[in-house]
XYZ file of C-alpha atoms in Angstrom:
767
model
C 29.535 -33.183 -34.856
C 33.219 -34.270 -35.114
C 34.416 -36.814 -37.434
C 34.971 -39.598 -34.889
C 31.411 -39.345 -33.757
C 29.816 -40.875 -36.852
C 31.028 -42.984 -39.715
C 31.224 -41.077 -43.012
C 29.287 -43.497 -45.373
C 28.016 -47.036 -45.983
C 30.124 -50.009 -46.770
C 31.487 -49.686 -50.375
C 29.905 -53.162 -51.274
C 26.540 -51.884 -50.621
C 27.155 -49.116 -53.306
C 28.432 -51.209 -56.045
C 26.626 -54.415 -55.527
C 23.441 -54.222 -57.787
C 21.809 -57.278 -55.956
C 18.693 -56.950 -53.872
C 20.504 -58.273 -50.859
C 23.058 -55.450 -51.001
C 20.201 -52.859 -51.067
C 18.696 -54.375 -48.027
C 21.983 -54.263 -46.220
C 22.573 -50.588 -47.192
C 19.062 -49.675 -45.977
C 19.745 -51.305 -42.694
C 23.097 -49.621 -42.337
C 21.435 -46.288 -43.088
C 18.780 -46.829 -40.395
C 21.391 -47.914 -37.866
C 23.332 -44.748 -38.553
C 20.086 -42.616 -38.219
C 19.402 -44.217 -34.839
C 23.123 -43.698 -33.790
C 22.994 -39.977 -34.786
C 19.796 -39.540 -33.002
C 21.163 -40.930 -29.781
C 24.296 -38.903 -30.144
C 22.382 -35.632 -30.770
C 20.209 -36.419 -27.777
C 23.159 -36.978 -25.603
C 24.903 -33.803 -26.918
C 21.794 -31.753 -26.055
C 21.835 -33.047 -22.432
C 25.433 -32.110 -22.039
C 24.771 -28.644 -23.466
C 21.885 -28.056 -21.039
C 23.930 -29.407 -17.947
C 27.230 -27.602 -18.889
C 25.670 -24.457 -20.364
C 27.634 -24.715 -23.643
C 26.622 -24.907 -27.213
C 25.486 -28.121 -28.863
C 28.582 -28.155 -31.205
C 30.842 -27.767 -28.167
C 28.953 -30.426 -26.381
C 29.251 -32.766 -29.301
C 33.050 -32.303 -29.391
C 33.193 -32.859 -25.630
C 31.210 -36.046 -25.730
C 33.593 -37.341 -28.511
C 36.596 -36.412 -26.506
C 35.220 -38.171 -23.440
C 34.664 -41.244 -25.470
C 38.210 -41.360 -26.666
C 39.528 -40.685 -23.118
C 37.509 -43.443 -21.511
C 37.912 -46.053 -24.184
C 34.073 -46.249 -24.624
C 32.427 -46.192 -28.084
C 30.690 -42.989 -28.740
C 27.250 -44.934 -28.760
C 27.783 -46.517 -25.353
C 28.874 -43.145 -23.770
C 25.799 -41.454 -25.409
C 23.561 -44.013 -24.018
C 24.979 -43.661 -20.513
C 24.451 -39.952 -20.612
C 20.823 -40.168 -21.814
C 20.107 -42.997 -19.238
C 21.515 -40.972 -16.447
C 19.017 -38.144 -17.094
C 15.991 -40.320 -17.919
C 16.180 -41.930 -14.567
C 13.637 -44.758 -13.661
C 11.200 -43.873 -16.335
C 13.361 -44.675 -19.382
C 14.365 -47.795 -21.312
C 17.334 -48.063 -19.042
C 15.229 -50.068 -16.578
C 14.381 -52.539 -19.391
C 16.996 -55.059 -18.350
C 16.232 -58.664 -18.400
C 17.339 -60.420 -15.289
C 18.378 -63.564 -17.191
C 21.309 -61.539 -18.541
C 23.032 -61.669 -15.302
C 23.158 -59.595 -12.181
C 26.548 -58.014 -12.188
C 26.861 -54.249 -12.611
C 28.743 -54.663 -15.817
C 25.885 -56.906 -17.292
C 23.200 -54.447 -16.125
C 25.156 -51.553 -17.655
C 25.520 -53.314 -21.040
C 21.843 -54.111 -21.068
C 20.884 -50.605 -20.078
C 22.895 -49.441 -23.093
C 21.268 -51.988 -25.323
C 17.728 -50.809 -24.236
C 18.729 -47.229 -24.868
C 19.883 -48.098 -28.469
C 16.791 -50.092 -29.012
C 14.618 -47.072 -28.013
C 16.693 -44.752 -30.278
C 16.461 -47.207 -33.272
C 12.640 -47.389 -32.717
C 12.358 -43.592 -32.618
C 14.367 -43.335 -35.938
C 12.095 -45.902 -37.730
C 10.285 -44.701 -40.734
C 7.001 -46.444 -39.867
C 5.161 -47.388 -36.751
C 5.352 -51.147 -37.700
C 9.108 -50.864 -38.328
C 9.324 -49.338 -34.707
C 7.137 -52.030 -33.344
C 9.415 -54.756 -34.975
C 12.481 -53.218 -33.338
C 11.019 -53.084 -29.856
C 9.608 -56.561 -30.186
C 12.830 -58.079 -31.591
C 15.447 -56.289 -29.398
C 13.491 -55.331 -26.233
C 10.446 -57.469 -25.622
C 11.317 -60.923 -26.932
C 13.876 -61.499 -24.218
C 10.875 -61.579 -21.882
C 9.086 -64.176 -23.932
C 6.687 -61.692 -25.665
C 5.751 -62.718 -29.223
C 3.508 -59.732 -30.492
C 3.144 -55.989 -30.101
C 0.236 -53.735 -31.132
C 0.349 -49.897 -31.248
C -2.916 -48.030 -31.446
C -3.183 -44.228 -31.738
C -5.951 -42.306 -30.289
C -7.909 -40.280 -32.895
C -10.953 -38.194 -33.301
C -13.995 -39.021 -31.063
C -11.968 -41.376 -28.874
C -11.490 -44.202 -31.401
C -8.203 -46.082 -31.445
C -6.545 -46.860 -34.812
C -3.962 -49.414 -35.342
C -0.811 -47.505 -36.232
C 1.796 -50.373 -36.211
C 2.217 -53.919 -35.156
C 4.724 -56.774 -35.037
C 4.600 -60.727 -34.604
C 1.074 -61.015 -36.059
C -0.479 -61.538 -39.392
C -2.070 -58.978 -41.798
C -5.484 -60.669 -41.351
C -5.565 -60.351 -37.654
C -4.171 -56.763 -37.839
C -7.122 -55.864 -40.191
C -9.538 -57.364 -37.839
C -8.414 -54.946 -34.998
C -7.621 -51.945 -37.145
C -10.284 -49.843 -35.289
C -11.415 -50.004 -31.752
C -14.605 -47.871 -31.196
C -14.977 -45.240 -28.350
C -16.099 -46.636 -25.106
C -14.577 -50.019 -25.811
C -15.358 -52.393 -22.800
C -12.901 -54.157 -20.484
C -9.138 -53.503 -20.405
C -9.247 -50.797 -23.267
C -11.561 -48.644 -21.412
C -9.670 -49.054 -18.180
C -6.336 -48.040 -19.768
C -7.785 -45.051 -21.715
C -9.904 -43.828 -18.659
C -7.228 -44.119 -16.014
C -4.064 -43.788 -17.889
C -2.324 -46.828 -16.155
C -1.264 -50.165 -17.379
C -3.370 -53.247 -17.050
C -1.582 -56.636 -16.508
C -3.513 -59.762 -17.465
C -1.250 -62.685 -16.494
C -3.873 -65.307 -17.669
C -5.643 -63.449 -20.335
C -8.810 -61.289 -20.191
C -11.635 -61.943 -18.039
C -14.551 -64.227 -19.055
C -16.676 -62.548 -21.770
C -13.864 -60.122 -22.837
C -12.075 -60.391 -26.187
C -8.665 -59.271 -26.892
C -6.039 -59.933 -29.643
C -4.002 -63.009 -28.830
C -3.446 -66.724 -29.729
C -5.591 -68.057 -26.966
C -7.943 -66.944 -24.197
C -5.434 -67.573 -21.414
C -2.320 -66.046 -23.153
C -0.929 -63.241 -21.126
C -1.348 -59.618 -22.235
C -0.097 -56.267 -20.943
C -1.922 -53.059 -22.016
C 0.048 -49.901 -21.497
C -0.958 -46.224 -22.084
C 1.306 -44.394 -24.561
C 2.196 -40.616 -23.791
C 3.712 -37.907 -25.609
C 4.617 -34.601 -23.810
C 2.519 -35.694 -20.803
C -0.613 -36.260 -22.985
C -2.022 -39.749 -23.529
C -1.959 -40.362 -27.306
C -2.546 -44.125 -27.664
C -2.245 -47.603 -26.320
C 0.206 -50.599 -26.543
C -0.733 -54.193 -26.215
C 2.127 -56.831 -25.620
C 1.207 -60.496 -26.066
C 2.704 -63.756 -25.017
C 1.977 -67.301 -26.307
C 0.774 -68.307 -22.839
C 0.243 -67.352 -19.172
C 3.098 -65.141 -17.768
C 3.772 -63.865 -14.280
C 4.341 -60.029 -14.143
C 6.553 -59.252 -11.270
C 7.608 -55.702 -10.464
C 10.835 -55.941 -12.400
C 9.134 -57.128 -15.459
C 6.369 -54.451 -15.351
C 8.964 -51.595 -14.836
C 10.983 -52.934 -17.769
C 8.033 -53.117 -19.994
C 6.991 -49.548 -19.070
C 10.451 -48.264 -19.806
C 10.727 -49.944 -23.084
C 7.431 -48.670 -24.380
C 8.033 -45.155 -23.331
C 9.049 -44.280 -26.843
C 5.809 -45.732 -28.138
C 3.967 -42.384 -28.097
C 6.581 -40.741 -30.298
C 6.248 -43.245 -33.267
C 2.501 -43.232 -33.635
C 2.400 -40.430 -36.276
C 4.435 -42.493 -38.628
C 1.637 -44.782 -39.597
C 2.335 -47.449 -42.132
C 1.546 -46.341 -45.658
C 3.770 -48.735 -47.705
C 2.079 -51.423 -49.690
C 3.732 -54.342 -51.525
C 4.320 -53.362 -55.060
C 2.348 -55.398 -57.675
C 3.955 -55.699 -61.124
C 1.886 -54.353 -64.180
C 1.796 -57.784 -65.971
C 0.366 -59.348 -62.785
C -2.213 -56.590 -62.516
C -3.097 -57.041 -66.132
C -3.689 -60.728 -65.748
C -5.948 -60.134 -62.698
C -8.039 -57.625 -64.539
C -8.374 -59.848 -67.512
C -9.671 -62.647 -65.317
C -12.505 -60.585 -63.821
C -16.192 -60.975 -64.972
C -16.853 -57.238 -64.716
C -15.264 -54.165 -66.157
C -11.929 -53.065 -64.947
C -9.285 -50.563 -65.975
C -5.642 -49.948 -65.089
C -4.700 -46.202 -64.972
C -1.341 -44.496 -64.606
C -1.081 -41.067 -62.836
C 1.379 -38.663 -64.071
C 3.844 -37.964 -61.231
C 4.116 -34.167 -62.121
C 0.615 -33.170 -63.395
C -1.433 -35.598 -61.658
C -3.399 -36.449 -64.861
C -4.610 -40.100 -65.106
C -4.341 -42.003 -68.303
C -5.552 -45.448 -69.266
C -2.861 -48.240 -69.508
C -5.209 -51.208 -69.870
C -8.928 -52.158 -70.068
C -10.220 -55.656 -69.934
C -12.723 -57.152 -72.315
C -15.686 -56.468 -70.209
C -14.674 -52.811 -69.900
C -14.213 -52.511 -73.734
C -17.654 -54.039 -74.247
C -19.298 -51.748 -71.670
C -17.789 -48.691 -72.981
C -18.470 -49.554 -76.630
C -14.889 -48.751 -77.627
C -12.440 -51.112 -79.368
C -9.417 -48.974 -78.483
C -6.741 -50.301 -76.065
C -4.073 -47.608 -76.746
C -1.712 -47.480 -73.814
C -1.425 -44.138 -72.196
C -4.703 -42.847 -73.869
C -6.452 -39.946 -71.899
C -9.605 -40.742 -69.895
C -11.759 -38.572 -71.941
C -11.332 -41.155 -74.865
C -12.949 -43.934 -72.882
C -14.984 -42.022 -70.514
C -16.190 -38.983 -72.259
C -19.065 -38.051 -69.957
C -17.602 -38.882 -66.663
C -13.830 -38.396 -67.081
C -13.791 -35.321 -64.923
C -15.419 -36.867 -61.769
C -13.343 -40.193 -62.344
C -10.137 -38.158 -62.461
C -11.026 -36.529 -59.220
C -11.625 -39.848 -57.592
C -8.191 -41.123 -58.965
C -6.201 -38.239 -57.624
C -8.007 -38.573 -54.143
C -7.124 -42.200 -54.178
C -3.430 -41.624 -54.940
C -2.943 -38.660 -52.491
C -4.826 -40.419 -49.540
C -3.712 -44.000 -50.349
C -7.298 -45.064 -49.711
C -9.901 -46.623 -51.947
C -12.569 -44.294 -53.248
C -16.207 -45.322 -54.097
C -19.191 -43.865 -55.939
C -22.523 -45.627 -56.162
C -23.155 -44.159 -59.588
C -21.395 -41.709 -61.822
C -23.617 -39.522 -64.033
C -25.728 -41.313 -66.649
C -26.187 -39.653 -70.201
C -29.415 -37.922 -70.880
C -29.822 -39.386 -74.515
C -30.665 -42.861 -75.356
C -28.068 -44.936 -77.290
C -25.068 -43.535 -75.392
C -22.844 -45.327 -72.948
C -24.450 -46.975 -69.897
C -23.867 -45.390 -66.506
C -20.930 -46.710 -64.336
C -22.424 -48.210 -61.158
C -20.686 -49.212 -58.006
C -17.477 -47.606 -58.971
C -14.321 -48.397 -56.918
C -10.863 -46.730 -57.426
C -8.057 -48.752 -55.694
C -4.561 -47.472 -55.412
C -2.046 -50.218 -56.226
C 1.283 -48.279 -56.194
C 2.618 -44.815 -56.020
C 1.366 -43.910 -59.640
C -1.336 -46.487 -60.665
C -4.750 -47.215 -59.671
C -7.355 -49.908 -60.650
C -10.903 -48.865 -61.582
C -13.727 -51.349 -61.173
C -17.295 -50.843 -61.885
C -20.547 -52.671 -62.987
C -23.140 -52.054 -65.845
C -26.617 -53.208 -65.505
C -27.407 -52.967 -69.147
C -25.474 -56.348 -69.529
C -27.261 -59.248 -67.894
C -24.052 -61.073 -67.147
C -22.505 -58.161 -65.460
C -25.761 -57.556 -63.393
C -25.453 -61.223 -62.218
C -21.794 -60.713 -61.340
C -22.577 -57.605 -59.413
C -25.324 -59.282 -57.475
C -23.025 -62.146 -56.625
C -20.407 -59.758 -55.431
C -22.847 -58.401 -52.927
C -23.092 -61.879 -51.310
C -19.384 -62.752 -51.084
C -19.621 -63.021 -47.304
C -22.388 -65.896 -47.672
C -21.343 -69.581 -47.946
C -23.441 -72.828 -48.068
C -22.580 -76.051 -46.283
C -24.053 -79.550 -45.838
C -23.150 -82.088 -43.146
C -23.792 -85.907 -43.142
C -24.848 -87.506 -39.785
C -25.071 -90.899 -41.398
C -21.389 -91.482 -42.102
C -21.083 -89.354 -45.181
C -18.923 -86.288 -45.696
C -19.296 -82.547 -45.171
C -19.274 -80.335 -48.175
C -18.696 -76.664 -48.353
C -19.162 -73.995 -51.122
C -16.041 -72.189 -52.162
C -16.917 -69.055 -50.148
C -16.909 -71.120 -46.863
C -13.182 -71.498 -46.916
C -12.692 -67.689 -47.011
C -15.209 -67.282 -44.062
C -13.181 -69.689 -41.813
C -9.764 -68.751 -43.041
C -8.829 -72.095 -44.482
C -6.979 -73.182 -47.694
C -9.015 -75.031 -50.268
C -6.871 -78.149 -49.757
C -7.946 -78.292 -46.207
C -10.918 -80.613 -45.330
C -14.282 -78.933 -44.501
C -15.214 -78.828 -40.663
C -18.615 -80.291 -39.678
C -20.832 -77.980 -37.674
C -20.596 -80.510 -34.760
C -16.865 -80.390 -34.829
C -16.779 -76.585 -34.828
C -16.414 -76.326 -31.075
C -12.604 -76.277 -31.056
C -12.591 -73.084 -33.195
C -15.102 -71.200 -31.207
C -14.592 -68.525 -28.529
C -14.737 -70.186 -25.268
C -17.968 -68.317 -24.244
C -19.964 -69.448 -27.481
C -19.853 -73.226 -26.797
C -23.313 -73.113 -25.151
C -24.828 -71.307 -28.155
C -23.544 -74.103 -30.559
C -24.924 -76.698 -28.111
C -28.313 -75.157 -28.166
C -28.328 -74.851 -31.987
C -27.415 -78.508 -32.466
C -30.068 -79.483 -29.860
C -32.607 -77.538 -31.853
C -31.623 -79.230 -35.220
C -31.177 -82.867 -33.974
C -33.650 -83.267 -31.002
C -36.331 -80.907 -31.951
C -35.830 -81.462 -35.609
C -36.441 -77.800 -36.526
C -34.371 -75.050 -37.998
C -32.412 -72.546 -36.022
C -29.715 -69.933 -36.181
C -26.980 -68.539 -34.097
C -24.145 -66.026 -34.338
C -20.802 -67.723 -33.337
C -17.341 -66.116 -32.727
C -14.868 -68.123 -34.793
C -11.136 -68.146 -33.944
C -9.368 -68.172 -37.312
C -5.810 -69.916 -37.769
C -4.356 -66.411 -37.717
C -5.769 -65.708 -34.429
C -8.312 -63.130 -35.600
C -11.797 -63.271 -34.399
C -14.796 -63.432 -36.911
C -18.427 -63.219 -36.158
C -20.238 -65.847 -38.299
C -23.992 -66.272 -38.445
C -25.088 -69.881 -38.919
C -28.658 -70.614 -40.325
C -29.406 -74.336 -40.602
C -32.218 -76.774 -41.317
C -32.182 -80.520 -40.481
C -32.391 -83.131 -43.131
C -34.971 -85.793 -42.055
C -35.444 -89.309 -43.315
C -37.970 -91.713 -41.717
C -38.085 -89.600 -38.631
C -34.412 -89.415 -38.162
C -32.123 -86.500 -38.782
C -29.562 -87.673 -41.341
C -27.790 -84.382 -41.984
C -27.752 -80.686 -41.670
C -27.808 -78.107 -44.442
C -27.411 -74.292 -44.050
C -25.671 -71.035 -44.731
C -22.645 -69.424 -43.082
C -22.515 -65.561 -43.165
C -19.701 -63.333 -41.992
C -21.289 -60.540 -40.062
C -18.114 -59.263 -38.515
C -18.290 -55.875 -40.166
C -22.031 -55.259 -39.075
C -21.214 -56.419 -35.613
C -18.220 -53.989 -35.235
C -20.380 -51.260 -36.759
C -23.235 -52.024 -34.392
C -20.909 -51.973 -31.408
C -19.315 -48.666 -32.601
C -22.602 -46.985 -33.234
C -24.131 -48.183 -29.882
C -21.002 -46.827 -27.941
C -21.060 -43.526 -29.832
C -24.774 -43.183 -29.319
C -24.413 -43.796 -25.567
C -21.497 -41.484 -25.460
C -23.274 -38.553 -27.342
C -26.452 -38.970 -25.145
C -24.260 -38.726 -21.923
C -22.535 -35.632 -23.411
C -25.862 -34.019 -24.366
C -27.217 -34.628 -20.857
C -24.111 -33.284 -19.172
C -23.379 -30.306 -21.494
C -25.379 -27.772 -19.476
C -23.899 -28.945 -16.246
C -20.380 -28.910 -17.568
C -20.947 -25.385 -18.932
C -22.074 -24.066 -15.587
C -19.261 -25.788 -13.814
C -16.656 -24.262 -16.181
C -18.130 -20.780 -15.597
C -18.143 -21.223 -11.873
C -14.594 -22.487 -11.769
C -13.419 -19.512 -13.853
C -15.099 -17.058 -11.444
C -13.795 -18.808 -8.390
C -10.131 -19.197 -9.420
C -9.587 -15.807 -11.399
C -10.404 -12.870 -9.068
C -12.057 -9.915 -10.629
C -10.152 -6.548 -10.570
C -11.010 -3.057 -11.608
C -9.888 -1.627 -14.818
C -6.945 -0.153 -12.919
C -5.712 -0.440 -9.262
C -3.861 2.251 -7.315
C -1.248 0.946 -4.844
C 1.201 2.415 -2.453
C 4.301 3.972 -3.971
C 2.378 5.692 -6.736
C 1.891 2.451 -8.598
C -0.877 1.947 -11.108
C -1.759 -1.756 -11.849
C -3.918 -3.260 -14.623
C -4.566 -6.923 -14.845
C -6.540 -9.062 -17.241
C -7.381 -12.683 -17.660
C -8.572 -14.291 -20.916
C -9.848 -17.770 -20.619
C -9.155 -20.647 -23.143
C -11.204 -20.503 -26.323
C -12.423 -24.018 -25.876
C -15.366 -24.170 -23.546
C -14.049 -26.734 -20.942
C -10.278 -26.105 -21.201
C -9.941 -24.574 -17.819
C -6.290 -23.556 -17.437
C -3.638 -23.124 -14.809
C -2.713 -19.494 -15.125
C -2.605 -17.245 -12.048
C -1.478 -13.777 -11.022
C -1.185 -11.744 -7.885
C -0.687 -8.103 -6.943
C -0.565 -7.527 -3.179
C 0.557 -4.719 -0.835
C 2.610 -6.292 2.088
C 2.731 -4.995 5.600
C 6.479 -4.162 5.184
C 5.284 -1.495 2.490
C 6.592 -3.490 -0.446
C 4.499 -4.624 -3.401
C 4.278 -8.300 -4.464
C 3.585 -8.874 -8.266
C 3.685 -12.404 -9.459
C 2.517 -14.441 -12.478
C 2.472 -18.388 -12.978
C 1.332 -21.147 -15.155
C 0.649 -24.710 -14.193
C 1.270 -27.366 -16.949
C -1.720 -28.712 -18.542
C -5.522 -28.105 -18.363
C -8.569 -29.337 -16.354
C -9.410 -29.901 -12.691
C -5.990 -31.143 -11.645
C -4.334 -28.029 -13.131
C -6.928 -25.767 -11.441
C -6.492 -27.299 -8.041
C -2.654 -27.187 -8.375
C -2.895 -23.558 -9.418
C -5.069 -22.618 -6.431
C -2.665 -24.285 -4.038
C 0.458 -22.432 -5.394
C -1.348 -19.080 -5.574
C -2.638 -19.289 -1.965
C 0.772 -20.656 -0.728
C 2.667 -17.779 -2.433
C 0.242 -15.167 -0.992
C 0.739 -16.702 2.486
C 4.543 -16.952 2.355
C 4.873 -13.452 0.975
C 3.950 -12.205 4.484
C 7.122 -13.579 6.030
C 8.892 -10.738 4.303
C 11.550 -13.033 2.665
C 13.045 -12.344 -0.641
C 11.771 -13.669 -3.953
C 14.313 -16.383 -4.259
C 13.263 -17.757 -0.910
C 9.608 -17.571 -1.769
C 10.386 -19.444 -5.089
C 12.236 -22.136 -3.175
C 9.323 -22.695 -0.842
C 6.909 -22.806 -3.799
C 9.018 -25.458 -5.528
C 8.699 -27.663 -2.299
C 4.930 -27.023 -2.291
C 4.727 -28.112 -5.862
C 6.725 -31.246 -5.325
C 4.531 -32.313 -2.395
C 1.162 -31.342 -3.440
C 1.241 -31.097 -7.304
C 0.849 -34.859 -8.037
C 3.876 -34.763 -10.391
C 2.909 -31.594 -12.210
C 5.208 -28.652 -12.952
C 4.773 -24.913 -13.199
C 6.536 -21.674 -14.371
C 6.356 -18.576 -12.237
C 7.923 -15.135 -11.986
C 7.819 -13.388 -8.419
C 8.948 -9.818 -7.902
C 9.064 -7.371 -4.859
C 8.862 -3.677 -5.572
C 10.204 -1.286 -2.860
C 8.631 2.247 -3.160
C 11.363 3.602 -0.955
C 14.138 3.269 -3.463
C 12.264 2.161 -6.623
C 14.060 -1.200 -6.637
C 12.565 -4.297 -8.032
C 13.869 -7.648 -6.714
C 12.703 -10.710 -8.697
C 13.201 -14.404 -9.326
C 11.927 -16.717 -12.089
C 11.253 -20.440 -12.373
C 11.521 -21.046 -16.110
C 8.933 -18.282 -16.898
C 8.914 -15.998 -19.893
C 10.994 -12.739 -19.390
C 9.325 -9.655 -18.089
C 9.077 -6.718 -20.424
C 10.129 -3.227 -19.462
C 8.902 -0.190 -21.247
C 11.062 2.906 -20.644
C 11.024 6.170 -22.615
C 8.983 4.502 -25.248
C 11.345 1.640 -25.825
C 10.741 -2.118 -24.859
C 13.314 -4.268 -23.363
C 13.088 -7.962 -22.307
C 14.539 -8.523 -18.827
C 16.515 -11.844 -19.213
C 15.583 -13.985 -16.231
C 18.028 -16.335 -14.365
C 17.951 -19.736 -16.147
C 16.473 -21.659 -13.146
C 14.345 -24.887 -13.273
C 10.597 -25.111 -13.286
C 8.725 -25.489 -10.064
C 8.253 -29.102 -9.192
C 11.229 -30.358 -11.262
C 14.118 -30.748 -8.743
C 13.856 -30.802 -4.821
C 15.820 -28.313 -2.717
C 16.719 -26.205 -5.677
C 18.369 -22.888 -4.868
C 16.795 -20.098 -7.033
C 18.679 -16.867 -7.849
C 17.219 -13.355 -7.929
C 18.065 -10.132 -9.866
C 17.424 -6.448 -9.115
C 16.628 -3.559 -11.296
C 15.730 -0.022 -10.516
C 12.437 1.416 -11.795
C 12.050 4.984 -12.674
C 8.898 7.323 -12.923
C 7.098 6.471 -16.091
C 8.451 2.996 -16.416
C 5.853 0.070 -17.217
C 6.576 -3.445 -16.413
C 4.675 -6.247 -18.159
C 4.251 -9.830 -16.754
C 2.333 -12.358 -18.876
C 1.794 -16.046 -19.624
C 2.539 -17.991 -22.765
C -1.038 -17.868 -24.180
C -0.243 -14.123 -25.171
C 2.575 -14.994 -27.554
C 2.749 -18.637 -28.292
C 1.979 -19.869 -31.780
C 1.805 -23.399 -33.064
C 4.257 -23.015 -35.991
C 6.566 -20.410 -34.780
C 9.244 -20.131 -32.167
C 8.953 -18.122 -28.815
C 11.580 -15.671 -29.958
C 9.261 -14.543 -32.794
C 6.419 -14.131 -30.374
C 8.533 -12.119 -27.983
C 9.780 -9.913 -30.736
C 6.222 -9.348 -31.906
C 5.156 -8.456 -28.263
C 8.021 -6.001 -27.798
C 7.235 -4.259 -31.052
C 3.539 -3.907 -30.176
C 4.278 -2.650 -26.656
C 6.568 0.021 -28.051
C 3.635 1.069 -30.390
C 1.239 1.241 -27.383
C 3.841 2.735 -24.898
C 1.869 5.951 -24.346
C -1.344 4.217 -23.244
C -2.645 4.105 -19.700
C -2.085 0.593 -18.096
C -5.830 -0.373 -18.508
C -5.837 0.639 -22.355
C -2.461 -0.938 -22.679
C -3.404 -4.277 -21.575
C -6.719 -4.203 -23.359
C -5.091 -3.350 -26.711
C -2.300 -5.932 -26.214
C -4.848 -8.586 -25.663
C -6.834 -7.520 -28.668
C -3.882 -7.752 -30.942
C -2.358 -10.843 -29.316
C -0.747 -13.381 -31.768
C -1.063 -16.558 -29.695
C -3.102 -19.323 -31.379
C -2.762 -22.275 -29.053
C -6.158 -21.944 -27.435
C -4.484 -21.488 -24.125
C -5.723 -19.112 -21.377
C -3.752 -15.886 -20.798
C -2.871 -13.629 -17.826
C -1.382 -10.086 -18.366
C -0.243 -7.660 -15.649
C 0.944 -3.977 -16.385
C 2.573 -2.089 -13.442
C 3.181 1.630 -14.086
C 5.500 3.698 -11.821
C 3.923 7.226 -11.318
C 5.603 10.593 -11.844
C 4.992 11.160 -15.614
C 1.486 11.851 -17.007
C 0.415 9.625 -19.856
C -2.329 9.888 -22.462
């Protein structure tokens, strides 16, 4: 990186100004520089690959080009990356309202690329979402963005959001597996769903109103679907082809930011926490966790805690054992877990003393993280009648009472009702009859039936209604009511509201999970048999060793993936041709599953048929590339194809991005550097190169796929070095024993399938 490529430091004012505004400005500046550097490094990497130079030389070349053209380094870097990204990148995210000239479109393409780079450099998913919404989506009228990450068991977890409130985000924090409607369509098919006038009747999605437009798009990373994005508008919106392409381009970076889930919480000052704890009617303690040792100590206990523990001490920084002598070990473990995971910890009961007269047990214990080094511990103690009452009341926090007058009087709510409906205490309570404007559009009939039961039939009734809160979140509220009757006329309604949202979501999640598990159980045996049949059909069985013309001995092994249903795309072939030459080939289709298997079968059969033309390996590879482009459905593959001529011992070979072959000669291993050509299915009409090497009697050639050496936390160079060392150790083995022992000591740990071919040239006897 040269000096002109990046500024050297933040504005001096940001360093000397102690004000909070200066700190915010410095933080924004640093993030902008991070995004700039990310874009620059990406462009330099593209130039390095295209021009076959080092990244440092590419960086200097990029800076020199910027100076020569008069463009800023950022604009030139954006142009380079956009040129490579093509139609799938944010360069297509250009609002038409900015003008139709080429200059305008180029400027907007650069802006879109910078937006994507800034989003990728964000420290949290919500920060990335705010960047995408503010700089990329808002020109299209969008006002909200949700980013969900796909986690275990098919659930969706909200990773980041922008343009919505915390309450609504909390309501949609989790989406269970098998969620109905648009969510299921996007996850199952991996394609966007465009809802110009909102979801269909009966379907519920986040948004301000039922008819507001939404766009749901799958999020990918390295070709794998990892999540889902939802873009919202304040009202109906027409999605033409240009808008759809632009949104798809802008959200192409969404899959890369999902792992940076939000963890920051607003800090609460210690005095405020102390005041809050002192206002509670049950025991509470504020603990501080030592940043180095992780040992918790008590900073403050409220009066109820002091009374429950039977200790008058309030010494700041006292160890837990002083206040909790019998449970301090378990409590300290809960505290450390809460701090490390940033999640609340709960225990129904900590151990009770065995002897009478000692401290009462701690019941319904909750440990809540409130900062980097502090937690609040809440508990109840049934030995105190007042605390028992408070504990029982706390269990009913989601229940509220109401009374409506139908004779000209007012409506009254209990305090909890305002929380149920998301209203402030200074707002007027809403009568049940006037609740229709706050309901989900499909629940109006349920409210009508309930009112008819109360007023016409003059009997009690209940219903569960979906309430749209002011924040836009949806809450399930059970209404149980009785009529107030005077002289045969209903004069009012009295009843209870209960927030049952959590139980409804849990019920839906459990139902979906049960259905899914039942289906999996029923299909398990069928899928197992299918996997076995596929494996036998696509991987030909070969004897332990195979003798071929030209005094060649060949040993082939295939090891399937460790996971039961991860059918892979490896293939190999060893074939004697009419010309007398021997074809030896190995390849690997990207991905797993039925698509990879069918693609592999097509390429292997095509290669075998084309080999009979007698053409060279580079011609065969070029034809295979065209087959992949036309039949692969967008997939890619690596392959190495070699022709051995027994007449002169020459081996002519070509490679499409595959791992290097390994030559064992005189007990020494050497990797044969392949031509640096592109993968099959990457570029049309590509001209592959070929190389030649002479094989001697006693030489052994190894061809293999990445499952043999690839490790999750190590580079390919390390794996290749380990393979070469192991091959030298086993150089004296016959081909069959050689491949068996190489497979038994293989270091690959990616659960991928593996193909291994050993070709031995005769003439030297081996053990």
